[in-house]
Amino acid sequence: MMAGRAMDMTIDTNSTVQEMTEAVVSKTDHKESPRTASLEKAQTATKSNTTKSNTTKSSQAIEPEEWSIEQSEELYRINGWGDPYFSINAVGHVTVSPKGLRGGSLDLCDLVNGLKQRNLELPLLIRFSDILEDRIERLNACFAKAIARYNYPGIYRGVFPVKCNQQRHFVENLVKFGQPYQFGLEAGSKPELLIALASLDTKGALVICNGYKDQEYVETAMLAQKLGQTAIVVMEQVEEVEQVIEASKKLGVKPVVGIRAKLCAKGMGRWGTSAGDRAKFGLTIPEILTAIEKLRKADLLDSLQLLHFHIGSQISSISVLKDAFREAGHIYTELSRLGANMQYLDVGGGLGVDYDGSKTTFAASKNYNMQNYANDVVAAINDACTQANLPVPTLISESGRAIASHQSVLVFDILGSSDVVEDTVEAIVEGDHLIIRNLHETYASITRDNLQEPFNDAAQFKEEAISLFGLGYLSLPERAKAERLFWSCCHKIQRQLRSMDFVPEELTDLEQVMASIYYMNLSVFQSAPDSWAIDQLFPIMPIHRLNEAPTQRATLADLTCDSDGKIDRFIGSSSRDVKSLLEVHTLKENEPYYLGMFLNGAYQEIMGNLHNLFGDTNTVHIRLTPKGYEIEHVVKGDTMKEVLGYVQYSSEDLIESMRKRTEVAMEQKQITLEESQMLLQHYERCLTGYTYLSSM
Ligand SMILES: *Cc1c(COP(=O)(O)O)cnc(C)c1O
């Protein structure tokens, strides 16, 4: 904790912000490519196009004051985490600009309605292929710019870590969009190796082979080199050095291999332990030296061409990354000096995503941008090689999160809510219990200048009412009346508080107590496992009605019967702030209410599980066209038959068993033939249906 805090304080936020602005729109950079220049023009154009009218006044808003789109922007911080892909349009809907600054946009709410008309039910995972393309272009453009800026005499050749998102359509698109940059793939396991070897057909692109390996893994990767693929086996464990030597002898292949170093520069936050002496992967410096001797003896030292490290994911502080690049640069030059034929330096993952849009070292954020990152990689390695008077390596990064997160949006509907309703305050009648009279008086005493005392009193009277009930002195209707009065007091106090700038500390819990629960048609375990498992924050907000005041505060509960299946941590409105309640709109009768969860394209899909047998959601791939959009692929979510199959139930057997039961029940005259047919029809229809609830 202390170390982390000390580190935060040394960061000069002013210079970081300045550096970022420079990196994003550097007008003085002469080496600017024509593309970057046109991007800037597009940016200016988009800006002037999106002048918003905030004259649309909500007729439904409970609070009479006007609510503007700008207020929604600020509240949900969409410009912080969403730029340049997500924003709010004049009718108060979220819009998606999947090509980033190059123009063209889609109204997310209209898109969802269009997809629903095509029978694609919510929850719906929408992948924007153009965003994926834009992310790949951006990463490569940042490295190209950094290479030009530092006159780096080498190249950048990135790879995508397949573990971030293994879905076939995604990987196929990634390979396609990566072709102009010879973008490759990184495998972290044997099945991922199979994906990488078969999917990547880009000439000159790399396959980086990481993870635990057996002889079969090593041999498969080495044999693939005979197909003309550069599959580099990275030795991550001491035993893998022997495996590599053996496989090379057996197959008669001179492989290209790499070595993963355990750096001293430690990451921080959740994945901080990915580096350091006790990390799960990598060789320590003494182990690397032993490996070099073994390779030398086997006459394979010229096969060792790559140095790899990975200090963890979502590194929020640029200074941590800088330290790692510097250390790795020196290890690289030392390996060269020891006789290895060094060609590549692979800086692993860690390039962060600004989930809360605060641009800070907070775990859900990062205090640098992609350009700063590329600059620091290039500069550090350039320095190390210049100092050692050695040729520079081809630079590789394994950026997963930064490439995959933005492209998918999960849209889900709210099925209903549980609210603390405000009843009209009932008049006191003859014979009302003293406690009820007291609560009534308390209610009357609430004024703007008198909030704390009535709140304490009301709470105490409610406690007393419950005790009296427990002792048999209060009837059930009396207890109900007392509880209703208590909530009326809370409502009255809350209304006063919301119009005040300052909330007394003792009353801050009131909002929490009064919050609604909104029920999501979603399983957190399936669709946002990191939110449940490691408290990760994802931006969540309504995708429509953003020109109306969100007058409710709510936590979100999911469909599972698990009390952990909820979301009660949201990105805050100021730096490092985490809110326990989300501002939402009141639900309207016969009108769906949609929320979007953003930036969840990395890791979530594959880690999602089948808790309560809620399966994969429907997924669509959307591509922007001049006239609107095109649905590239539809991947239907799991049916009940499929999820039941995962737990070894055959739907035929289940139906058969139900049929037999209805026969027995008919024989005993418990059910009519008609009813039994209806039951069986329902049962069979369910089996082929979506595991989520049907909505409007
Ligand atoms: C997980 C992983 C990555 C991806 O990290 P991101 O932070 O998502 O970019 C890269 N390399 C290795 C070795 C990994 O284990």
XYZ file of C-alpha atoms and ligand atoms in Angstrom:
711
model
C 0.000 0.000 0.000
C 2.676 2.458 1.068
C 4.850 1.791 -1.931
C 1.910 2.274 -4.234
C 0.956 5.537 -2.648
C 4.497 6.882 -2.718
C 4.680 6.046 -6.395
C 1.471 7.912 -7.170
C 2.753 11.028 -5.541
C 5.876 11.225 -7.643
C 3.852 11.460 -10.818
C 3.788 14.904 -12.240
C 0.277 15.042 -13.597
C 0.844 18.344 -15.323
C 3.612 17.079 -17.496
C 1.708 13.879 -18.243
C -1.311 15.750 -19.467
C 0.860 18.000 -21.549
C 2.697 15.024 -23.008
C -0.582 13.391 -23.897
C -1.931 16.389 -25.717
C 1.303 16.561 -27.602
C 1.130 12.907 -28.487
C -2.414 13.074 -29.728
C -2.328 16.197 -31.844
C 1.213 17.116 -32.602
C 0.929 19.739 -35.278
C 4.647 20.412 -35.377
C 5.657 16.865 -36.180
C 7.027 16.977 -39.702
C 7.145 13.249 -40.104
C 3.409 13.053 -39.805
C 1.846 10.634 -42.253
C -0.920 11.844 -44.567
C -3.282 9.552 -42.680
C -2.670 11.253 -39.349
C -3.231 14.595 -40.972
C -6.535 13.499 -42.402
C -7.486 12.079 -39.023
C -7.086 15.502 -37.531
C -9.255 17.066 -40.167
C -11.882 14.445 -39.546
C -11.665 15.169 -35.861
C -12.305 18.857 -36.367
C -15.145 18.015 -38.706
C -16.765 15.629 -36.250
C -16.478 18.173 -33.487
C -18.320 20.836 -35.374
C -20.915 18.335 -36.520
C -21.848 17.294 -33.068
C -23.024 20.620 -31.782
C -25.801 19.453 -29.569
C -29.168 20.936 -28.995
C -30.294 20.609 -25.458
C -33.718 21.925 -26.054
C -35.254 18.454 -25.869
C -36.967 18.666 -22.557
C -38.058 15.586 -20.767
C -41.714 15.471 -19.958
C -41.169 12.463 -17.701
C -38.399 13.772 -15.485
C -39.501 13.952 -11.915
C -37.264 16.866 -11.136
C -38.548 19.930 -12.876
C -35.107 21.307 -13.759
C -33.826 20.877 -17.235
C -31.315 18.156 -17.911
C -28.832 18.436 -20.722
C -26.848 15.934 -22.686
C -23.710 17.614 -21.381
C -24.798 16.732 -17.864
C -25.124 13.087 -18.879
C -21.691 13.233 -20.510
C -20.199 14.481 -17.315
C -22.127 12.131 -15.061
C -21.175 8.961 -16.926
C -17.788 10.355 -18.003
C -18.311 9.037 -21.497
C -15.805 11.430 -23.031
C -13.139 10.152 -20.669
C -13.400 6.430 -21.400
C -15.330 6.493 -24.674
C -13.326 8.863 -26.821
C -13.264 8.614 -29.826
C -15.725 5.735 -30.198
C -18.638 6.517 -27.922
C -20.551 9.717 -27.341
C -24.092 11.024 -26.899
C -26.167 12.465 -29.738
C -28.756 15.209 -29.788
C -31.685 12.877 -29.088
C -29.967 11.560 -25.975
C -28.808 8.188 -27.319
C -25.307 6.742 -27.176
C -23.689 6.880 -30.594
C -20.852 4.736 -31.809
C -18.198 6.073 -34.169
C -16.561 2.752 -34.966
C -13.966 4.259 -37.269
C -12.765 6.571 -34.572
C -11.950 10.011 -35.879
C -12.561 9.126 -39.515
C -16.258 9.800 -39.298
C -19.399 7.777 -39.664
C -21.525 6.867 -36.708
C -24.388 4.690 -35.577
C -27.091 5.339 -33.045
C -26.595 2.446 -30.612
C -30.209 2.473 -29.471
C -31.554 2.355 -33.038
C -29.093 -0.420 -33.808
C -30.341 -2.468 -30.860
C -33.958 -1.963 -31.929
C -33.078 -3.008 -35.473
C -31.365 -6.147 -34.205
C -34.313 -6.977 -31.970
C -36.571 -6.792 -34.995
C -34.351 -9.428 -36.549
C -35.131 -11.678 -33.614
C -31.840 -11.092 -31.856
C -32.902 -10.913 -28.271
C -31.128 -9.170 -25.430
C -28.691 -9.487 -23.785
C -26.731 -8.840 -26.909
C -23.003 -8.566 -27.355
C -22.236 -6.239 -30.232
C -18.762 -6.379 -31.743
C -17.807 -3.419 -33.885
C -15.278 -4.749 -36.368
C -14.315 -1.211 -37.387
C -13.246 -0.451 -33.819
C -10.981 -3.478 -33.856
C -9.485 -2.265 -37.123
C -9.019 1.200 -35.686
C -7.283 -0.123 -32.561
C -4.807 -2.131 -34.635
C -4.132 0.846 -36.876
C -3.678 3.120 -33.895
C -1.205 0.854 -32.128
C 0.847 0.495 -35.292
C 0.620 4.210 -36.047
C 1.850 5.035 -32.539
C 4.879 2.777 -32.949
C 5.536 4.139 -36.447
C 5.452 7.652 -35.070
C 7.739 6.785 -32.162
C 10.186 5.041 -34.501
C 10.287 8.154 -36.688
C 10.601 10.470 -33.725
C 13.620 8.685 -32.262
C 15.157 7.719 -35.611
C 14.964 4.120 -34.512
C 16.716 2.020 -37.156
C 14.448 -1.000 -36.578
C 10.788 -1.929 -36.955
C 7.766 -2.797 -34.828
C 5.933 -6.049 -35.375
C 3.144 -6.557 -32.852
C 1.315 -9.738 -31.934
C -2.118 -10.209 -30.402
C -2.320 -12.505 -27.360
C -5.062 -14.941 -28.353
C -6.070 -15.499 -24.705
C -7.711 -12.054 -24.680
C -10.392 -13.133 -27.124
C -10.254 -16.463 -28.922
C -13.581 -16.250 -30.751
C -13.044 -17.297 -34.363
C -14.721 -14.346 -36.076
C -12.745 -12.000 -33.895
C -9.391 -13.681 -34.570
C -10.095 -13.889 -38.301
C -10.864 -10.177 -38.417
C -7.813 -9.406 -36.359
C -5.554 -11.289 -38.752
C -7.194 -9.546 -41.714
C -6.924 -6.044 -40.237
C -3.378 -6.742 -39.113
C -2.135 -7.729 -42.551
C -0.854 -4.283 -43.606
C 1.272 -4.219 -40.442
C 2.352 -7.857 -40.474
C 0.593 -8.213 -37.156
C 0.968 -11.660 -35.605
C -0.484 -13.803 -32.831
C 0.701 -14.922 -29.428
C -0.307 -18.311 -28.054
C -0.305 -19.064 -24.339
C -1.335 -22.708 -24.496
C -1.442 -25.687 -26.848
C -5.017 -25.067 -28.064
C -4.189 -21.402 -28.656
C -1.110 -22.521 -30.606
C -3.416 -24.539 -32.854
C -5.532 -21.423 -33.469
C -2.494 -19.241 -34.119
C -0.754 -21.635 -36.515
C -3.842 -22.224 -38.627
C -5.253 -18.693 -38.595
C -2.194 -16.607 -39.349
C -1.318 -16.522 -43.016
C 0.265 -13.068 -43.139
C 3.743 -13.205 -44.644
C 6.350 -12.007 -42.198
C 4.013 -11.969 -39.205
C 5.179 -13.683 -36.041
C 3.701 -16.459 -33.930
C 5.008 -16.105 -30.399
C 4.721 -19.381 -28.491
C 4.387 -18.757 -24.756
C 2.928 -20.635 -21.809
C 3.634 -24.076 -20.380
C 4.928 -26.449 -23.007
C 5.334 -30.156 -23.441
C 7.408 -31.897 -26.094
C 4.439 -31.992 -28.461
C 3.940 -28.212 -28.171
C 7.628 -27.488 -28.841
C 7.842 -29.901 -31.785
C 4.616 -28.618 -33.365
C 5.883 -25.046 -33.202
C 9.268 -26.008 -34.644
C 7.777 -28.036 -37.495
C 5.513 -25.098 -38.355
C 8.655 -23.122 -39.147
C 8.979 -25.395 -42.176
C 5.725 -23.893 -43.459
C 7.503 -20.584 -43.682
C 6.005 -19.287 -40.464
C 8.151 -17.568 -37.909
C 6.938 -19.418 -34.835
C 9.234 -18.419 -32.010
C 9.318 -20.758 -29.022
C 9.811 -18.718 -25.882
C 11.443 -20.649 -23.056
C 9.553 -19.684 -19.930
C 10.705 -22.454 -17.566
C 14.148 -23.915 -16.924
C 13.017 -27.351 -18.217
C 11.995 -25.884 -21.540
C 15.656 -25.254 -22.427
C 16.234 -29.040 -22.525
C 12.989 -29.570 -24.423
C 14.057 -27.098 -27.078
C 17.495 -28.682 -27.446
C 16.011 -32.168 -27.667
C 13.332 -31.238 -30.183
C 15.842 -29.445 -32.355
C 18.098 -32.532 -32.414
C 15.227 -34.894 -33.074
C 13.703 -32.865 -35.894
C 16.932 -31.559 -37.356
C 15.565 -28.006 -37.187
C 17.537 -24.919 -36.277
C 14.700 -23.167 -34.464
C 14.226 -19.529 -33.581
C 13.814 -19.393 -29.830
C 13.358 -16.777 -27.177
C 13.746 -16.511 -23.468
C 11.417 -14.920 -20.932
C 13.168 -12.978 -18.228
C 11.903 -12.346 -14.747
C 12.473 -8.634 -14.376
C 13.049 -6.836 -11.120
C 10.875 -3.959 -12.257
C 7.588 -4.947 -10.743
C 4.148 -4.157 -11.992
C 1.632 -2.922 -9.528
C -1.963 -3.549 -8.769
C -3.618 -6.877 -9.310
C -1.077 -8.384 -11.668
C 1.927 -6.925 -9.878
C 3.232 -10.393 -9.061
C 3.655 -11.290 -12.760
C 7.225 -10.022 -12.447
C 9.965 -10.450 -9.888
C 11.906 -13.458 -8.631
C 8.846 -15.392 -7.468
C 6.808 -14.862 -10.623
C 5.107 -17.869 -12.176
C 6.876 -17.563 -15.508
C 10.287 -16.614 -16.714
C 13.903 -17.297 -15.904
C 15.927 -15.444 -13.310
C 19.208 -13.895 -14.386
C 21.323 -16.832 -13.060
C 18.966 -19.257 -14.833
C 19.325 -17.316 -18.070
C 23.105 -17.634 -17.847
C 22.838 -21.398 -17.304
C 20.491 -21.623 -20.291
C 22.984 -19.761 -22.451
C 25.709 -22.244 -21.563
C 23.425 -25.180 -22.361
C 22.493 -23.687 -25.720
C 26.133 -22.947 -26.473
C 27.064 -26.585 -25.756
C 24.258 -27.783 -28.037
C 25.482 -25.393 -30.729
C 22.155 -23.558 -30.603
C 23.223 -20.181 -29.257
C 22.526 -18.542 -32.595
C 18.951 -19.840 -32.304
C 18.382 -17.623 -29.292
C 17.068 -14.477 -30.948
C 14.358 -13.067 -28.721
C 14.072 -11.614 -25.255
C 10.622 -11.505 -23.724
C 9.138 -10.159 -20.518
C 5.642 -9.467 -19.259
C 5.219 -7.573 -16.009
C 1.450 -7.883 -15.799
C -1.736 -6.565 -17.330
C -3.369 -3.125 -16.997
C -0.242 -1.360 -15.770
C -1.610 1.981 -14.678
C 1.651 3.840 -14.153
C 3.995 4.766 -16.976
C 6.956 4.953 -14.597
C 6.622 1.229 -13.853
C 6.695 0.485 -17.579
C 9.681 2.760 -18.149
C 11.679 0.912 -15.491
C 10.881 -2.405 -17.126
C 11.839 -1.222 -20.624
C 15.137 0.109 -19.322
C 15.994 -3.111 -17.469
C 15.005 -5.265 -20.447
C 17.064 -3.111 -22.811
C 20.181 -3.858 -20.822
C 19.460 -7.573 -20.516
C 19.003 -7.603 -24.292
C 22.381 -6.057 -25.009
C 24.071 -8.326 -22.476
C 22.604 -11.408 -24.189
C 24.059 -10.157 -27.482
C 27.419 -9.696 -25.844
C 27.289 -13.254 -24.505
C 27.024 -14.537 -28.072
C 23.280 -14.942 -28.672
C 22.088 -13.890 -32.112
C 19.596 -11.339 -30.736
C 17.005 -9.972 -33.174
C 13.756 -9.358 -31.291
C 12.671 -7.720 -28.074
C 9.155 -8.589 -26.934
C 7.808 -6.232 -24.256
C 4.738 -8.373 -23.484
C 1.349 -6.953 -22.504
C 0.403 -4.410 -19.890
C -0.672 -1.504 -22.086
C -3.651 -0.309 -20.074
C -7.206 0.746 -20.819
C -8.760 3.793 -19.195
C -11.933 2.183 -17.884
C -12.952 5.133 -15.751
C -11.637 7.850 -18.018
C -9.718 9.579 -15.240
C -6.209 9.366 -16.774
C -4.728 8.523 -13.378
C -2.740 5.673 -11.822
C -5.981 4.336 -10.328
C -6.316 0.597 -11.065
C -9.198 1.206 -13.476
C -7.210 3.834 -15.327
C -3.722 4.692 -16.596
C -1.718 7.877 -16.580
C -0.373 7.586 -20.121
C -1.694 7.052 -23.618
C -0.755 4.633 -26.359
C 1.652 7.121 -27.915
C 3.477 7.673 -24.618
C 3.788 3.909 -24.300
C 5.223 3.441 -27.801
C 7.590 6.379 -27.297
C 8.931 4.904 -24.078
C 9.485 1.432 -25.547
C 11.336 2.823 -28.556
C 13.365 5.374 -26.604
C 14.497 2.940 -23.892
C 15.599 0.219 -26.294
C 17.211 2.730 -28.617
C 19.214 4.141 -25.704
C 20.344 0.724 -24.482
C 21.526 -0.350 -27.944
C 23.232 2.959 -28.740
C 25.036 2.831 -25.425
C 26.209 -0.740 -26.112
C 26.930 0.057 -29.744
C 24.752 -2.815 -30.958
C 22.117 -3.083 -33.686
C 18.553 -2.536 -32.471
C 15.978 -5.326 -32.302
C 12.624 -5.677 -34.032
C 10.196 -4.544 -31.353
C 7.251 -6.724 -30.421
C 4.427 -5.970 -28.026
C 1.721 -8.387 -26.965
C -0.983 -5.825 -26.332
C -4.263 -7.606 -25.771
C -6.512 -5.515 -23.575
C -5.672 -2.318 -25.457
C -6.715 -3.900 -28.760
C -9.713 -6.006 -27.788
C -11.539 -4.047 -25.086
C -13.215 -1.237 -27.011
C -14.722 -3.265 -29.835
C -17.488 -4.945 -27.917
C -20.486 -3.509 -26.139
C -22.901 -5.548 -24.107
C -26.454 -4.234 -24.242
C -29.007 -5.569 -21.784
C -32.447 -4.613 -20.605
C -33.807 -3.972 -17.163
C -36.611 -6.337 -16.262
C -37.958 -4.416 -13.327
C -36.945 -2.695 -10.154
C -37.391 -2.870 -6.461
C -37.890 0.609 -5.090
C -38.589 2.154 -1.768
C -41.967 3.497 -2.779
C -43.363 6.659 -1.342
C -46.932 6.297 -0.148
C -49.151 9.213 0.617
C -48.905 9.888 4.301
C -51.975 8.541 6.011
C -53.774 10.734 8.490
C -53.736 9.796 12.131
C -56.933 8.179 13.222
C -58.526 7.581 16.553
C -56.781 4.729 18.352
C -53.499 4.854 16.407
C -50.618 3.551 18.475
C -48.335 6.088 20.129
C -45.405 4.996 17.994
C -47.404 5.806 14.865
C -48.340 9.208 16.239
C -44.651 9.834 16.991
C -43.612 8.943 13.459
C -46.314 11.175 12.107
C -45.099 14.109 14.156
C -41.539 13.410 13.076
C -42.636 13.552 9.459
C -44.274 16.928 9.996
C -41.151 18.317 11.674
C -38.871 17.798 8.662
C -37.734 21.060 7.107
C -34.695 22.106 5.123
C -33.043 23.280 8.347
C -34.084 20.289 10.370
C -33.014 16.993 8.825
C -30.622 15.203 11.116
C -32.802 15.061 14.198
C -35.958 13.826 12.458
C -33.858 11.205 10.685
C -32.461 9.890 13.973
C -35.923 9.959 15.534
C -37.602 8.189 12.639
C -34.957 5.465 12.683
C -35.381 4.989 16.413
C -39.184 4.884 16.226
C -39.009 2.306 13.463
C -36.742 0.122 15.621
C -39.158 0.492 18.509
C -42.108 -0.423 16.287
C -40.363 -3.638 15.326
C -39.598 -4.463 18.978
C -43.196 -3.766 19.946
C -44.365 -6.054 17.173
C -41.996 -8.758 18.409
C -43.530 -8.496 21.859
C -47.050 -8.672 20.509
C -48.018 -5.044 21.224
C -48.377 -4.025 17.578
C -50.530 -5.684 14.928
C -49.293 -6.476 11.437
C -51.281 -3.596 9.827
C -49.921 -1.241 12.520
C -46.390 -2.335 11.850
C -46.963 -1.779 8.121
C -48.238 1.731 8.806
C -45.179 2.498 10.952
C -42.813 1.239 8.262
C -44.576 3.268 5.571
C -44.272 6.391 7.713
C -40.584 5.744 8.255
C -39.977 5.556 4.489
C -42.053 8.687 3.974
C -39.729 10.488 6.392
C -36.706 9.191 4.466
C -38.169 10.366 1.173
C -38.904 13.803 2.539
C -35.355 14.133 3.929
C -33.835 12.858 0.696
C -35.733 15.403 -1.374
C -34.274 18.169 0.774
C -30.780 16.715 0.617
C -30.736 16.522 -3.162
C -31.266 20.241 -3.427
C -28.391 20.963 -1.054
C -24.700 21.306 -1.892
C -23.555 19.805 1.342
C -24.728 16.542 2.860
C -24.104 16.074 6.599
C -21.925 13.027 7.122
C -24.503 11.189 9.217
C -26.940 11.377 6.350
C -24.688 10.071 3.585
C -25.946 6.530 4.116
C -29.477 7.604 3.366
C -29.008 7.424 -0.415
C -27.685 3.889 -0.014
C -30.633 2.827 2.132
C -33.107 4.390 -0.302
C -31.473 3.045 -3.463
C -33.447 0.998 -5.928
C -32.432 -2.394 -7.183
C -32.645 -2.686 -10.953
C -32.893 -6.254 -12.235
C -30.712 -6.892 -15.266
C -31.478 -9.494 -17.899
C -27.927 -10.708 -17.608
C -25.608 -12.972 -15.684
C -22.578 -11.218 -14.245
C -20.859 -14.614 -14.054
C -21.304 -15.144 -17.789
C -20.847 -11.647 -19.171
C -18.657 -9.693 -16.756
C -16.776 -12.275 -14.697
C -13.999 -9.828 -13.794
C -16.530 -7.525 -12.201
C -17.460 -10.336 -9.841
C -14.064 -12.016 -9.430
C -11.643 -9.121 -9.133
C -13.894 -6.076 -8.703
C -12.985 -4.709 -12.092
C -14.840 -1.570 -13.092
C -16.466 -1.361 -16.498
C -18.269 1.758 -17.641
C -22.021 1.109 -17.467
C -24.692 3.612 -18.499
C -28.120 3.908 -20.092
C -27.894 4.048 -23.877
C -30.983 6.235 -24.284
C -33.010 8.899 -22.412
C -29.764 10.777 -21.803
C -31.580 14.070 -22.262
C -33.697 13.235 -19.231
C -32.605 13.581 -15.640
C -31.712 10.188 -14.167
C -33.646 10.607 -10.975
C -33.057 7.161 -9.495
C -29.976 5.743 -7.833
C -29.663 1.985 -8.135
C -27.547 -1.068 -7.715
C -27.858 -3.708 -10.429
C -28.857 -7.272 -9.620
C -28.481 -10.069 -12.167
C -30.630 -13.069 -13.057
C -28.723 -15.662 -11.084
C -29.895 -16.821 -7.688
C -26.518 -15.864 -6.286
C -26.320 -12.809 -4.076
C -22.871 -12.145 -5.567
C -24.579 -11.693 -8.922
C -24.795 -7.950 -8.720
C -22.985 -4.788 -9.685
C -22.596 -2.198 -6.985
C -19.339 -0.552 -7.981
C -19.414 2.029 -10.740
C -16.914 4.471 -12.111
C -17.119 7.701 -10.178
C -17.527 11.238 -11.354
C -14.136 12.335 -10.122
C -10.702 10.748 -10.086
C -10.279 7.536 -8.141
C -13.870 7.679 -7.100
C -15.931 4.496 -7.082
C -19.677 4.919 -6.721
C -21.861 2.295 -5.101
C -24.965 3.483 -6.958
C -25.627 4.186 -10.603
C -27.812 7.076 -11.698
C -30.638 5.640 -13.777
C -34.013 6.736 -15.102
C -37.370 5.711 -13.711
C -38.745 2.752 -15.606
C -41.713 3.427 -17.839
C -44.587 1.094 -18.345
C -44.375 -0.809 -21.659
C -41.093 0.781 -22.620
C -37.816 -1.105 -22.473
C -34.881 0.392 -20.604
C -31.461 -0.431 -22.024
C -28.111 -0.245 -20.348
C -24.763 -0.739 -22.024
C -21.621 -2.193 -20.509
C -18.624 -0.918 -22.412
C -14.939 -1.824 -22.923
C -15.532 -5.467 -22.080
C -14.049 -7.086 -25.195
C -10.974 -8.493 -23.473
C -10.990 -11.631 -21.309
C -14.683 -11.524 -20.291
C -16.178 -13.835 -22.869
C -13.978 -16.834 -22.311
C -13.849 -16.523 -18.542
C -17.615 -16.284 -18.294
C -19.196 -19.341 -16.739
C -22.526 -21.124 -16.781
C -23.623 -20.338 -13.218
C -27.363 -21.114 -12.981
C -27.022 -22.323 -16.584
C -27.193 -18.906 -18.179
C -25.303 -19.450 -21.402
C -23.434 -17.382 -23.957
C -25.340 -14.300 -25.068
C -26.288 -13.577 -28.667
C -23.412 -11.928 -30.492
C -23.363 -9.871 -33.671
C -20.535 -8.389 -35.684
C -21.376 -4.985 -37.104
C -19.529 -3.220 -39.872
C -20.200 0.374 -40.843
C -21.292 0.897 -44.473
C -21.845 4.146 -46.371
C -25.589 3.693 -45.942
C -25.666 2.426 -42.385
C -24.400 -0.905 -41.182
C -23.990 -4.483 -42.226
C -24.325 -7.501 -39.974
C -21.172 -9.479 -40.741
C -21.885 -12.432 -38.498
C -24.527 -13.556 -36.073
C -23.469 -16.013 -33.394
C -26.598 -17.178 -31.644
C -26.274 -17.540 -27.893
C -26.592 -20.905 -26.183
C -29.958 -22.611 -26.156
C -31.154 -24.405 -23.052
C -30.529 -27.683 -24.847
C -26.891 -26.681 -25.294
C -26.242 -25.606 -21.712
C -27.969 -28.742 -20.443
C -25.690 -30.717 -22.736
C -22.629 -29.194 -20.986
C -23.830 -30.851 -17.792
C -24.521 -34.159 -19.593
C -28.293 -33.990 -19.963
C -29.669 -35.175 -23.260
C -32.734 -33.214 -24.284
C -34.276 -36.356 -25.825
C -34.004 -38.141 -22.493
C -35.441 -35.173 -20.643
C -38.430 -34.997 -22.991
C -38.952 -38.727 -22.754
C -38.922 -38.581 -19.001
C -41.492 -35.759 -19.028
C -43.659 -37.661 -21.483
C -43.721 -40.714 -19.221
C -44.670 -38.546 -16.270
C -47.582 -36.994 -18.090
C -48.816 -40.474 -19.074
C -48.806 -41.587 -15.443
C -50.522 -38.366 -14.338
C -53.177 -38.807 -17.046
C -53.804 -42.354 -15.963
C -54.356 -41.037 -12.436
C -56.582 -38.304 -13.870
C -54.436 -35.503 -12.455
C -53.988 -33.836 -15.834
C -56.049 -33.780 -19.015
C -54.670 -34.809 -22.377
C -54.866 -31.210 -23.519
C -52.985 -29.897 -20.490
C -50.332 -32.554 -20.836
C -49.809 -31.618 -24.487
C -49.504 -27.977 -23.551
C -46.917 -28.779 -20.878
C -44.855 -30.890 -23.273
C -44.986 -28.195 -25.936
C -43.753 -25.573 -23.487
C -41.013 -27.877 -22.312
C -39.792 -28.609 -25.827
C -39.955 -24.990 -26.903
C -37.873 -23.964 -23.882
C -35.168 -26.428 -24.827
C -34.523 -24.741 -28.155
C -34.812 -21.233 -26.690
C -32.426 -18.630 -25.255
C -31.425 -19.031 -21.604
C -32.236 -15.391 -20.798
C -35.660 -13.894 -20.232
C -37.756 -12.702 -23.133
C -38.465 -9.036 -22.912
C -40.676 -6.572 -24.692
C -1.954 -11.965 -20.730
C -0.705 -11.749 -21.444
C -0.593 -10.696 -22.370
C -1.692 -9.698 -22.613
O -1.647 -8.667 -21.686
P -2.543 -7.351 -21.856
O -2.276 -6.611 -20.633
O -3.938 -7.791 -22.033
O -2.055 -6.631 -23.060
C 0.576 -10.581 -23.069
N 1.595 -11.441 -22.866
C 1.528 -12.448 -21.972
C 2.683 -13.344 -21.795
C 0.385 -12.633 -21.226
O 0.334 -13.604 -20.324
